[in-house]
XYZ file of C-alpha atoms in Angstrom:
286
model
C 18.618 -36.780 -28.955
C 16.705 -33.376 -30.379
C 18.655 -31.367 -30.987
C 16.346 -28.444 -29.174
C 18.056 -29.482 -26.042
C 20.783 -27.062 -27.055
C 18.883 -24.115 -27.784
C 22.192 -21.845 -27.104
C 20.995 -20.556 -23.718
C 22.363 -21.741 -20.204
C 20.001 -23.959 -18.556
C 20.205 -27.040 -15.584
C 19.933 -29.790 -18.565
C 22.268 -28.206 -20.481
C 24.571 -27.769 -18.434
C 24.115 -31.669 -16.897
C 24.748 -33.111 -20.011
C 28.099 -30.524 -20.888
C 29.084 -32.032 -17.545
C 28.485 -35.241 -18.228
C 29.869 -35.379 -21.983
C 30.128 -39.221 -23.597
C 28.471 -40.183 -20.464
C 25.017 -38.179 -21.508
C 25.472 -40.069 -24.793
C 26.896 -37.630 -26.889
C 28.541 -40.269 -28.721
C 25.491 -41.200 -30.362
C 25.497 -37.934 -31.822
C 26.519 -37.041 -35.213
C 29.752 -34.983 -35.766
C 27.814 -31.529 -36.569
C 25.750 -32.115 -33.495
C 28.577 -32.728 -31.278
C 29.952 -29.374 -32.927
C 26.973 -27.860 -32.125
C 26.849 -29.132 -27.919
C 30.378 -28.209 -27.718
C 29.794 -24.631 -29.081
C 26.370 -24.076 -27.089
C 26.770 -21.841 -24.290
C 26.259 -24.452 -21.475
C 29.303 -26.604 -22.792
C 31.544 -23.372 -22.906
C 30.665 -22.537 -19.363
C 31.042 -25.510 -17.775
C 34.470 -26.117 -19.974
C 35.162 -22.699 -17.762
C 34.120 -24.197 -14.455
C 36.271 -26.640 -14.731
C 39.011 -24.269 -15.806
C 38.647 -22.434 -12.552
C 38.146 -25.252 -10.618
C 41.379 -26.758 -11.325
C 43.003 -22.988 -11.145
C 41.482 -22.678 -7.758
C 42.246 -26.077 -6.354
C 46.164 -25.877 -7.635
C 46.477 -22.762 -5.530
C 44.707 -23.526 -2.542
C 47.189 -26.599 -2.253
C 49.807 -24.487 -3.046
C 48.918 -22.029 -0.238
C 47.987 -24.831 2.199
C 51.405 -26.600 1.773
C 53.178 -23.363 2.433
C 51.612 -23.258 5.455
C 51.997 -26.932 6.286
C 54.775 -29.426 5.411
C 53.008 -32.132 6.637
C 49.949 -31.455 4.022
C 50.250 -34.232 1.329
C 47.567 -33.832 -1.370
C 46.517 -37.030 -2.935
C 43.751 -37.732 -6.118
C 42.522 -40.882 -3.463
C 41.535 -37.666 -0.998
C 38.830 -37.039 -3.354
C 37.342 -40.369 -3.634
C 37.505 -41.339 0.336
C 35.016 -41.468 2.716
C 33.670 -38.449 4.164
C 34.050 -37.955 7.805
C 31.275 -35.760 8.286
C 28.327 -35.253 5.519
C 29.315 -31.671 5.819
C 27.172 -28.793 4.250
C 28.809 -27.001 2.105
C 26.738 -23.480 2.730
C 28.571 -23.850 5.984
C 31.363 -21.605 6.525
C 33.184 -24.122 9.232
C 36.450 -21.776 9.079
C 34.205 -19.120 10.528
C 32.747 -21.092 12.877
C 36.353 -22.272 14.515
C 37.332 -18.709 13.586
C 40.350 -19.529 11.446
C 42.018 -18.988 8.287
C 40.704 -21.283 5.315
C 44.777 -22.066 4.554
C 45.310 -23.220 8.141
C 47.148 -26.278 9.248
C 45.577 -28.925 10.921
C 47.752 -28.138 14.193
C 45.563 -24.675 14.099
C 42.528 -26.527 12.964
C 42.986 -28.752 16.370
C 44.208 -25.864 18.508
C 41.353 -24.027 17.349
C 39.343 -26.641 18.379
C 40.432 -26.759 21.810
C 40.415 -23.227 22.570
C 36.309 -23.605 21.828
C 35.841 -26.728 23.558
C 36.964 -25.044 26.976
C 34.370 -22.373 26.644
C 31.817 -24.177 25.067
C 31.654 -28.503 25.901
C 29.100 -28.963 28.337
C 31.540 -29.688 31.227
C 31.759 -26.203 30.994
C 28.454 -24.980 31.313
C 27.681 -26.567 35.194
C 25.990 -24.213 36.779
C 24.621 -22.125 34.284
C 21.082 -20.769 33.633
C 19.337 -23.517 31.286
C 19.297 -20.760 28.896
C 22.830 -20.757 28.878
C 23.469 -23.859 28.414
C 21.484 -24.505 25.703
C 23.061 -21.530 24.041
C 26.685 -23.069 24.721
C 25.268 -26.273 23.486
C 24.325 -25.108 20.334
C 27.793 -23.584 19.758
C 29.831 -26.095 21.102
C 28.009 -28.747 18.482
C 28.855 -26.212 15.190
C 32.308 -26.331 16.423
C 32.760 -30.375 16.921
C 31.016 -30.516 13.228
C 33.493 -28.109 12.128
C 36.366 -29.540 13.966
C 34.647 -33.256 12.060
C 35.252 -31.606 8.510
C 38.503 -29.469 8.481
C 39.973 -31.709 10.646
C 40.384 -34.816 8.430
C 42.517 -34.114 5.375
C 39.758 -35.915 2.942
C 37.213 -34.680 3.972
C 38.336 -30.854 3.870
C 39.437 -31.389 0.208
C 36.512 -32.652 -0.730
C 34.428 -29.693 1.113
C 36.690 -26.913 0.034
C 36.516 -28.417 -3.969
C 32.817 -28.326 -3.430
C 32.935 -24.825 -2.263
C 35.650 -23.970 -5.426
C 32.994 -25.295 -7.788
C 30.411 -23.032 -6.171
C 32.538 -19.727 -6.423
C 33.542 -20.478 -10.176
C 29.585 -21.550 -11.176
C 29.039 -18.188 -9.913
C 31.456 -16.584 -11.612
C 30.868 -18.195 -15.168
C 27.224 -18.078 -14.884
C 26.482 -15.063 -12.105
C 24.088 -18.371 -9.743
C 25.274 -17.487 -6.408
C 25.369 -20.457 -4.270
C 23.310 -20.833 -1.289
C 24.968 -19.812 1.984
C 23.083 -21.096 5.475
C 23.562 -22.056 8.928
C 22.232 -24.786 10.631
C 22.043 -22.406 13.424
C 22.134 -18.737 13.876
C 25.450 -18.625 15.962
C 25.177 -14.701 15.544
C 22.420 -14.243 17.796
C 23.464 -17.474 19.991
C 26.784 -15.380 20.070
C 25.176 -12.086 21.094
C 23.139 -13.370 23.901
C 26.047 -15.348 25.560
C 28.052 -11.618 25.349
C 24.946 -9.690 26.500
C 24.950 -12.469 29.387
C 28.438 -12.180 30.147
C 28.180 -8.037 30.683
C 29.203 -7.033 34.117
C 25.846 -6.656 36.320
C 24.551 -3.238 36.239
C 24.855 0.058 38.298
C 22.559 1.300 40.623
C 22.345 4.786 39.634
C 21.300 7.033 42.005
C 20.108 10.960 41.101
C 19.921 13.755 43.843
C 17.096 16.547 42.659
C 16.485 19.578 45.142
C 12.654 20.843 45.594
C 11.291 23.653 47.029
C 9.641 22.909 50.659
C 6.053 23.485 50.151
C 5.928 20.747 47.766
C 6.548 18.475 50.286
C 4.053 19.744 52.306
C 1.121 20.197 49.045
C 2.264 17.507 46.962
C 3.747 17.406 43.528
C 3.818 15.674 40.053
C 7.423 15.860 38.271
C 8.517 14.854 34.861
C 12.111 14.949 35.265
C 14.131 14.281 31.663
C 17.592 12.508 31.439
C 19.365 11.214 28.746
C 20.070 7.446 28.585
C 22.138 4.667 25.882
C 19.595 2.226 24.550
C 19.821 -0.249 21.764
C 18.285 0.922 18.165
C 17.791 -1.864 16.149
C 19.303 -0.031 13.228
C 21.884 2.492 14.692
C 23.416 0.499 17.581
C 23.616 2.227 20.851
C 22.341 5.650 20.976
C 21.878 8.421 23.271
C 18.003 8.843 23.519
C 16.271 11.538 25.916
C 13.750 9.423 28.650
C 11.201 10.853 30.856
C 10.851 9.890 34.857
C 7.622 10.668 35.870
C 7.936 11.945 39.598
C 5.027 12.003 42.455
C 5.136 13.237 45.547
C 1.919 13.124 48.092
C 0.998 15.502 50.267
C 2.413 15.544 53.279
C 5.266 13.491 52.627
C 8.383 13.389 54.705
C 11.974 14.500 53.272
C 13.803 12.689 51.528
C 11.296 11.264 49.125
C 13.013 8.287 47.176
C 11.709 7.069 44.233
C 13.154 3.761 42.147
C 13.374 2.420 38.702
C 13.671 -0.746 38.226
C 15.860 -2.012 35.355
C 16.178 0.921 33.477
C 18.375 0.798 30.527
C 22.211 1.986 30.487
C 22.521 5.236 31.646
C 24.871 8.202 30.683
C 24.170 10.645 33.279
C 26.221 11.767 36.696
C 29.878 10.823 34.529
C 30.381 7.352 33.662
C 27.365 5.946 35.724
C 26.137 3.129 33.675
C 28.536 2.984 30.850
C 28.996 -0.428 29.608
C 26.431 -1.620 31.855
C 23.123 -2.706 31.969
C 21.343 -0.306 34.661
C 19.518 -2.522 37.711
C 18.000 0.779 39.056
C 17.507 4.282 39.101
C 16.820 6.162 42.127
C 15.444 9.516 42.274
C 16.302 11.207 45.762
C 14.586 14.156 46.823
C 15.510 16.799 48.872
C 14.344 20.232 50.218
C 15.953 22.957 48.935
C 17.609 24.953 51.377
C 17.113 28.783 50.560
C-alpha cells in the first residue's frame, strides 16, 4: 500500500480505511507505516468519532431509561432487522412532534393523536386537495410511527444520526438534512384551509348629489393585511377604484370580490380571509 494514501490531510479514503483498520489491510503494513496511518489526521478523527459516538450513545440511553423503565438497551438492537429503511436526514421526532428521549407509550400516543386528524377515514368529504394534503401527512407520520416505534430500529436510526453530529463536529461535514416531503407547506395550506370563512365587509361613503346625477370616477384608499413573502402579514394601503354613471339611482353599490383581509371599520376582517367588499354610496344630505 503507498504510502501517499496518507498524505496527512482528511479525505473519504482516508478516512475509510482509519475506519476500517486491520480490515483495510493495515496489517500488511510495516510498523513505521502503521505509526504513520495512526498519526495521519484521518485516523485521529475518526479515533474522535468514535469517541463521541460512544459518549453520545451512553447518554442518550441514559436519558431514555430515565424516562422509561421499560427501555432495555441491548448490543443485538444494533444488529436486528430494521423495521423501516428509515432515512436518516429525516427528523421523525419532528414529524410526530415529540421529544427525541420519549417513551414508546408517547411515541404510540403520539401516533394516535395524528392518525385521527390525518388517516384517510378522516378526510371523507374533503376537497381532493385536501385529501391529498392529509395523505401526504398522514404517510410521514405512519413512517415515523414505523421507526421510533420499534426499539431496534430507533437505536439503530438515532446511532446513525450520533455518527452524523460527531463527523460534523470532528471534521466541520454537515450531514445532509431532507424531507421526503415538504410537510411545512402541506402544513400551511391545511391551516390556511381550516381559517374561518371570510367577512363580508361592507363600507358606507357619502357623495355629494350632483354626482349622482353627472357621474363620477372615485379612487377611494383603505388600508388592508396582506401576506409579504418576507415580513408576514402587513398593513399595506389598497386603492378601490369607484364609478358611478350618469344618472344613476341612490344608493350605488359597488362589490369586491375576494379581497384580501381587511383592517378597516374595527375588527372587520381580522383573522379572516375577506369574501367581499362592498362600497355603498349615499347622497350626502346637506
Amino acid at each position: 500500500m503507498a504510502l501517499a494514501t496518507f498524505d496527512g490531510e482528511f479525505s473519504f479514503s482516508q478516512e475509510t480505511v482509519a475506519r476500517l483498520g486491520d480490515r483495510a489491510g493495515t496489517s500488511k503494513l510495516t510498523e513505521e507505516q502503521q505509526r504513520q496511518l495512526k498519526q495521519s489526521k484521518a485516523f485521529q478523527a475518526q479515533v474522535r468519532v468514535d469517541e463521541l459516538l460512544k459518549e453520545y450513545s451512553e447518554e442518550r440511553d441514559k436519558k431514555r431509561a430515565a424516562l422509561d423503565q421499560a427501555f432495555t438497551p441491548d448490543e443485538v438492537d444494533f444488529s436486528a432487522s430494521k423495521a423501516f429503511d428509515y432515512d436518516r436526514s429525516v427528523n421523525y421526532y419532528e414529524v410526530l412532534g415529540i421529544d427525541e428521549y420519549e417513551p414508546l407509550d408517547e411515541v404510540n400516543r403520539a401516533y394516535k393523536r395524528l392518525s385521527l386528524v390525518y388517516h384517510p377515514d378522516k378526510t371523507k368529504g374533503m376537497s381532493s386537495q385536501q385529501q391529498q394534503d392529509y395523505e401526504t401527512i398522514f404517510i410521514s407520520v405512519k413512517n415515523a410511527h414505523l421507526v421510533l416505534g420499534d426499539q431496534a430500529t430507533r437505536r439503530q436510526y438515532d446511532k446513525d444520526r450520533d455518527h452524523d453530529r460527531a463527523k460534523e463536529l470532528v471534521s466541520g461535514v454537515k450531514a445532509q438534512k431532507s424531507q421526503h416531503v415538504d410537510l411545512t407547506e402541506v402544513l400551511k395550506r391545511i391551516s390556511e384551509m381550516q381559517r374561518p370563512p371570510g367577512k363580508n365587509v361592507e363600507v358606507t361613503l357619502q357623495m355629494e348629489l350632483e354626482h349622482f346625477f353627472y357621474g363620477v370616477h372615485k379612487v377611494i384608499p383603505r388600508n388592508r393585511r396582506v401576506k409579504d413573502f418576507y415580513a408576514g402579514m402587513v398593513t399595506q394601503e389598497h386603492l378601490y377604484r369607484l364609478h358611478v354613471e350618469r344618472g344613476a339611482a341612490e344608493p350605488v353599490e359597488i362589490s369586491f370580490k375576494v379581497t384580501g383581509r381587511s383592517s378597516w371599520g374595527g375588527d372587520h376582517g381580522h383573522g379572516f380571509r375577506s369574501k367581499e367588499i362592498t362600497m355603498l354610496m349615499l347622497a350626502l344630505t346637506l
